[in-house]
Short mmCIF file of C-alpha atoms in Angstrom, two decimals:
data_model
loop_
_atom_site.label_atom_id
_atom_site.label_comp_id
_atom_site.label_asym_id
_atom_site.label_seq_id
_atom_site.Cartn_x
_atom_site.Cartn_y
_atom_site.Cartn_z
CA MET A 919 -47.28 17.34 16.65
CA LYS A 920 -44.09 19.39 15.87
CA ILE A 921 -40.19 18.48 16.43
CA ALA A 922 -37.89 21.41 17.14
CA PRO A 923 -36.50 22.52 14.66
CA LEU A 924 -33.02 22.30 17.04
CA ARG A 925 -34.49 18.47 17.89
CA LYS A 926 -34.39 17.53 13.95
CA VAL A 927 -31.09 18.80 13.59
CA GLY A 928 -29.90 16.73 16.17
CA ILE A 929 -31.51 13.71 14.65
CA TRP A 930 -29.74 14.22 10.97
CA LEU A 931 -26.87 14.61 12.56
CA ILE A 932 -26.74 11.48 14.13
CA ILE A 933 -28.40 9.87 10.88
CA SER A 934 -24.97 11.12 9.21
CA PHE A 935 -23.41 10.15 11.98
CA LEU A 936 -24.00 6.54 11.60
CA CYS A 937 -24.55 6.48 7.65
CA VAL A 938 -20.47 7.74 8.04
CA ILE A 939 -19.23 4.92 10.26
CA ALA A 940 -21.68 1.69 7.97
CA GLY A 941 -19.66 3.64 4.79
CA ILE A 942 -15.90 2.96 6.65
CA PHE A 943 -16.79 -0.26 7.55
CA ILE A 944 -18.18 -1.38 5.23
CA CYS A 945 -15.90 -0.38 3.02
CA ASN A 946 -13.04 -2.36 5.55
CA LEU A 947 -14.93 -5.03 4.73
CA TRP A 948 -14.58 -5.07 0.94
CA VAL A 949 -11.24 -4.53 0.77
CA LYS A 950 -10.52 -7.11 3.49
CA SER A 951 -12.83 -9.31 1.59
CA ARG A 952 -11.10 -8.76 -2.27
CA ALA A 953 -8.13 -9.09 -1.51
CA LYS A 954 -7.73 -11.87 1.40
CA ALA A 955 -7.14 -14.99 -0.74
CA HIS A 956 -3.92 -13.17 -2.41
CA ILE A 957 -1.97 -12.45 1.10
CA PHE A 958 0.96 -14.28 2.11
CA ASP A 959 2.86 -14.93 5.14
CA ALA A 960 5.43 -17.80 4.23
CA PRO A 961 7.87 -17.59 0.73
CA ASP A 962 6.63 -21.23 0.49
CA GLN A 963 2.82 -20.49 0.63
CA LEU A 964 3.45 -17.43 -2.40
CA PRO A 965 3.39 -17.99 -5.74
CA PRO A 966 6.67 -17.37 -7.86
CA ASN A 967 6.61 -13.64 -9.85
CA ASP A 968 9.56 -12.11 -11.60
CA ILE A 969 8.95 -8.79 -9.84
CA ALA A 970 8.11 -7.49 -6.14
CA LEU A 971 6.43 -4.14 -5.65
CA VAL A 972 7.88 -3.33 -2.40
CA LEU A 973 6.42 0.14 -1.08
CA GLY A 974 8.01 2.81 0.54
CA THR A 975 7.68 4.54 4.22
CA ALA A 976 10.20 6.66 6.16
CA SER A 977 13.38 5.03 7.22
CA VAL A 978 13.77 6.77 10.56
CA LEU A 979 10.65 8.35 12.51
CA ALA A 980 10.11 11.44 12.89
CA ASP A 981 12.09 12.03 16.19
CA GLY A 982 15.72 10.31 15.17
CA ARG A 983 14.61 6.95 15.62
CA PRO A 984 14.66 3.83 12.84
CA ASN A 985 10.48 3.30 11.98
CA LEU A 986 10.54 -0.16 12.69
CA TYR A 987 8.52 -0.73 9.92
CA PHE A 988 10.94 0.03 7.38
CA GLU A 989 12.81 -2.57 9.09
CA THR A 990 10.47 -5.51 8.87
CA ARG A 991 9.52 -4.35 5.21
CA MET A 992 13.04 -4.82 3.84
CA ASP A 993 14.15 -7.56 6.04
CA ALA A 994 10.89 -9.59 4.29
CA ALA A 995 11.44 -8.13 0.26
CA ALA A 996 15.08 -9.63 1.09
CA ALA A 997 13.84 -12.94 2.57
CA LEU A 998 12.00 -12.89 -0.29
CA TYR A 999 14.68 -12.12 -3.18
CA LYS A 1000 17.05 -14.36 -1.15
CA SER A 1001 13.77 -17.74 -1.27
CA GLY A 1002 14.03 -16.82 -5.38
CA LYS A 1003 10.69 -16.77 -5.31
CA VAL A 1004 10.71 -12.88 -7.10
CA LYS A 1005 13.89 -12.30 -9.44
CA HIS A 1006 13.94 -8.64 -8.93
CA LEU A 1007 12.84 -5.56 -6.80
CA LEU A 1008 10.71 -2.74 -7.68
CA LEU A 1009 11.47 -0.16 -4.63
CA SER A 1010 8.97 2.40 -5.22
CA GLY A 1011 8.33 5.64 -3.19
CA ASP A 1012 7.93 9.15 -2.90
CA ASN A 1013 10.91 11.82 -3.75
CA SER A 1014 8.89 14.77 -3.73
CA ARG A 1015 11.67 16.74 -2.14
CA GLU A 1016 15.99 16.62 -2.78
CA ALA A 1017 15.78 15.94 1.04
CA TYR A 1018 13.98 12.89 1.07
CA ASN A 1019 14.12 9.49 -1.04
CA GLU A 1020 12.36 6.58 0.31
CA PRO A 1021 13.53 4.36 -2.90
CA ALA A 1022 17.06 5.40 -2.19
CA ALA A 1023 16.94 4.55 1.66
CA MET A 1024 15.40 1.28 0.55
CA GLN A 1025 17.25 0.08 -1.90
CA GLU A 1026 21.04 1.02 0.69
CA ALA A 1027 18.73 -1.29 2.80
CA LEU A 1028 18.71 -3.92 1.27
CA GLU A 1029 21.92 -3.44 -0.47
CA LYS A 1030 23.03 -4.19 3.01
CA ARG A 1031 20.69 -7.34 3.39
CA GLY A 1032 23.03 -9.06 0.86
CA VAL A 1033 20.36 -7.54 -2.12
CA PRO A 1034 22.64 -6.91 -5.81
CA ALA A 1035 21.98 -3.14 -7.16
CA SER A 1036 21.65 -5.10 -10.43
CA ALA A 1037 17.85 -6.78 -8.56
CA ILE A 1038 16.90 -3.17 -8.04
CA THR A 1039 14.90 -0.43 -9.93
CA LEU A 1040 13.46 2.32 -7.92
CA ASP A 1041 10.71 4.31 -9.28
CA TYR A 1042 10.48 7.61 -7.50
CA ALA A 1043 6.80 8.94 -7.86
CA GLY A 1044 5.54 5.99 -6.10
CA PHE A 1045 3.55 9.43 -3.89
CA ARG A 1046 1.02 6.80 -2.47
CA THR A 1047 -0.59 3.08 -3.01
CA LEU A 1048 -1.94 3.46 -6.17
CA ASP A 1049 0.42 5.46 -7.89
CA SER A 1050 2.42 2.86 -6.87
CA VAL A 1051 0.71 -0.18 -7.95
CA VAL A 1052 -0.70 1.49 -11.03
CA ARG A 1053 2.98 2.78 -12.37
CA CYS A 1054 3.97 -0.79 -12.15
CA ARG A 1055 1.61 -1.42 -14.72
CA GLU A 1056 1.03 1.64 -16.24
CA VAL A 1057 5.17 3.18 -16.80
CA PHE A 1058 7.21 -0.55 -15.74
CA GLN A 1059 4.98 -2.49 -17.68
CA ARG A 1060 4.40 -5.24 -14.86
CA GLU A 1061 0.84 -6.47 -13.75
CA GLN A 1062 1.77 -9.74 -12.32
CA PHE A 1063 3.48 -9.07 -9.24
CA THR A 1064 4.04 -9.53 -5.65
CA VAL A 1065 2.88 -6.68 -3.56
CA VAL A 1066 5.81 -6.14 -0.19
CA SER A 1067 4.05 -4.49 3.05
CA GLN A 1068 2.66 -4.77 6.27
CA PRO A 1069 -0.93 -7.04 6.40
CA PHE A 1070 -3.08 -3.72 6.96
CA HIS A 1071 -1.31 -2.12 3.98
CA ASN A 1072 -1.12 -5.09 1.45
CA GLU A 1073 -4.95 -5.35 1.99
CA ARG A 1074 -5.43 -2.49 0.53
CA ALA A 1075 -2.57 -2.15 -2.26
CA VAL A 1076 -3.79 -5.52 -3.75
CA PHE A 1077 -7.47 -4.25 -3.33
CA ILE A 1078 -6.51 -1.46 -5.27
CA ALA A 1079 -4.25 -3.75 -7.86
CA ARG A 1080 -7.26 -6.28 -8.90
CA ALA A 1081 -9.52 -3.28 -9.30
CA PHE A 1082 -7.53 -2.31 -11.96
CA GLY A 1083 -7.24 -5.68 -13.29
CA MET A 1084 -3.34 -6.77 -12.49
CA LYS A 1085 -2.78 -9.78 -10.78
CA ALA A 1086 -1.11 -9.42 -8.09
CA VAL A 1087 -0.45 -11.14 -4.52
CA ALA A 1088 1.18 -9.83 -2.10
CA PHE A 1089 3.75 -11.05 1.38
CA ASN A 1090 3.06 -9.78 4.59
CA ALA A 1091 6.57 -8.22 6.29
CA ASP A 1092 6.15 -8.75 10.26
CA SER A 1093 3.72 -6.56 12.01
CA ILE A 1094 5.34 -4.79 14.87
CA GLU A 1095 4.33 -5.60 18.31
CA ASN A 1096 4.57 -3.11 21.70
CA PHE A 1097 3.41 -0.86 19.00
CA ASP A 1098 0.70 2.09 19.64
CA GLN A 1099 -1.11 0.80 16.21
CA SER A 1100 -4.42 2.46 17.42
CA TRP A 1101 -3.75 6.23 15.54
CA LEU A 1102 -2.42 3.68 12.41
CA LEU A 1103 -5.43 1.80 12.26
CA GLY A 1104 -7.98 5.14 12.29
CA ARG A 1105 -5.88 6.29 9.46
CA GLU A 1106 -6.02 2.70 7.70
CA TYR A 1107 -9.76 2.75 7.92
CA LEU A 1108 -9.87 6.29 6.19
CA ALA A 1109 -7.46 5.50 3.76
CA ARG A 1110 -9.19 2.82 2.53
CA VAL A 1111 -12.60 4.12 1.81
CA LYS A 1112 -10.54 6.91 -0.03
CA ALA A 1113 -9.19 3.54 -1.94
CA VAL A 1114 -13.14 2.91 -2.58
CA LEU A 1115 -13.71 6.29 -3.79
CA ASP A 1116 -10.05 6.59 -5.64
CA VAL A 1117 -10.70 3.08 -7.30
CA TYR A 1118 -14.53 2.89 -8.69
CA PHE A 1119 -15.69 6.54 -8.32
CA LEU A 1120 -13.04 9.20 -8.95
CA ARG A 1121 -11.14 7.24 -10.80
CA LYS A 1122 -8.03 8.23 -9.73
CA GLN A 1123 -5.05 8.32 -12.09
CA PRO A 1124 -1.41 8.09 -10.40
CA LYS A 1125 0.27 12.02 -10.24
CA TYR A 1126 2.84 11.47 -12.60
CA LEU A 1127 3.27 8.56 -15.20
CA GLY A 1128 5.70 9.80 -17.91
CA ASP A 1129 7.35 7.04 -20.31
CA LYS A 1130 7.72 2.89 -20.16
CA ILE A 1131 10.75 1.44 -18.56
CA ASP A 1132 11.37 -1.90 -19.30
CA ILE A 1133 12.94 -4.09 -16.19
CA GLU A 1134 15.79 -6.17 -17.40
CA ILE A 1135 15.46 -9.46 -15.75
#
């Protein structure tokens, strides 16, 4: 019995859809399993490191409200420094246009929280997580460090770092309660697929590298 052409197309669309869902699920599990043992919620659980890599995000939302992910991330970075678990903060974020400067905003917020400018270095070319992580080693010459971000972001950052052979751990900033995270989780699942592809198949490198920079501690 022959299958009608339209029915064949429908079957292949269903198979393709199920393969995509399975791929997203597998990539998510892969990232979580590789990172789980290296992520911590409290400073006293965390192994000490000289450097904390603080990952950037916008300080305000599109409607002008403060970005709580930014605020809790800065709280976590300041707490980590004050606990003595790290000696220096490398702030890595996007400064691709003049009016948008994530590292400078992070520095201002951290100084208000009592972190001295002498304990801060800015990386203006952290356009995405892979760039920030790889530049930490290739530009700032540190392959052992503590990542600071929210739990979902830390998993991906540590996965990337470990895949590149770096000895990264992570400290979790507080998650945001009473916030619709469905769009964020969907975006993160896709970002994890991209991370797997970038690291193991496309062999992606940061957009910019440049001269090596010594961080004095």
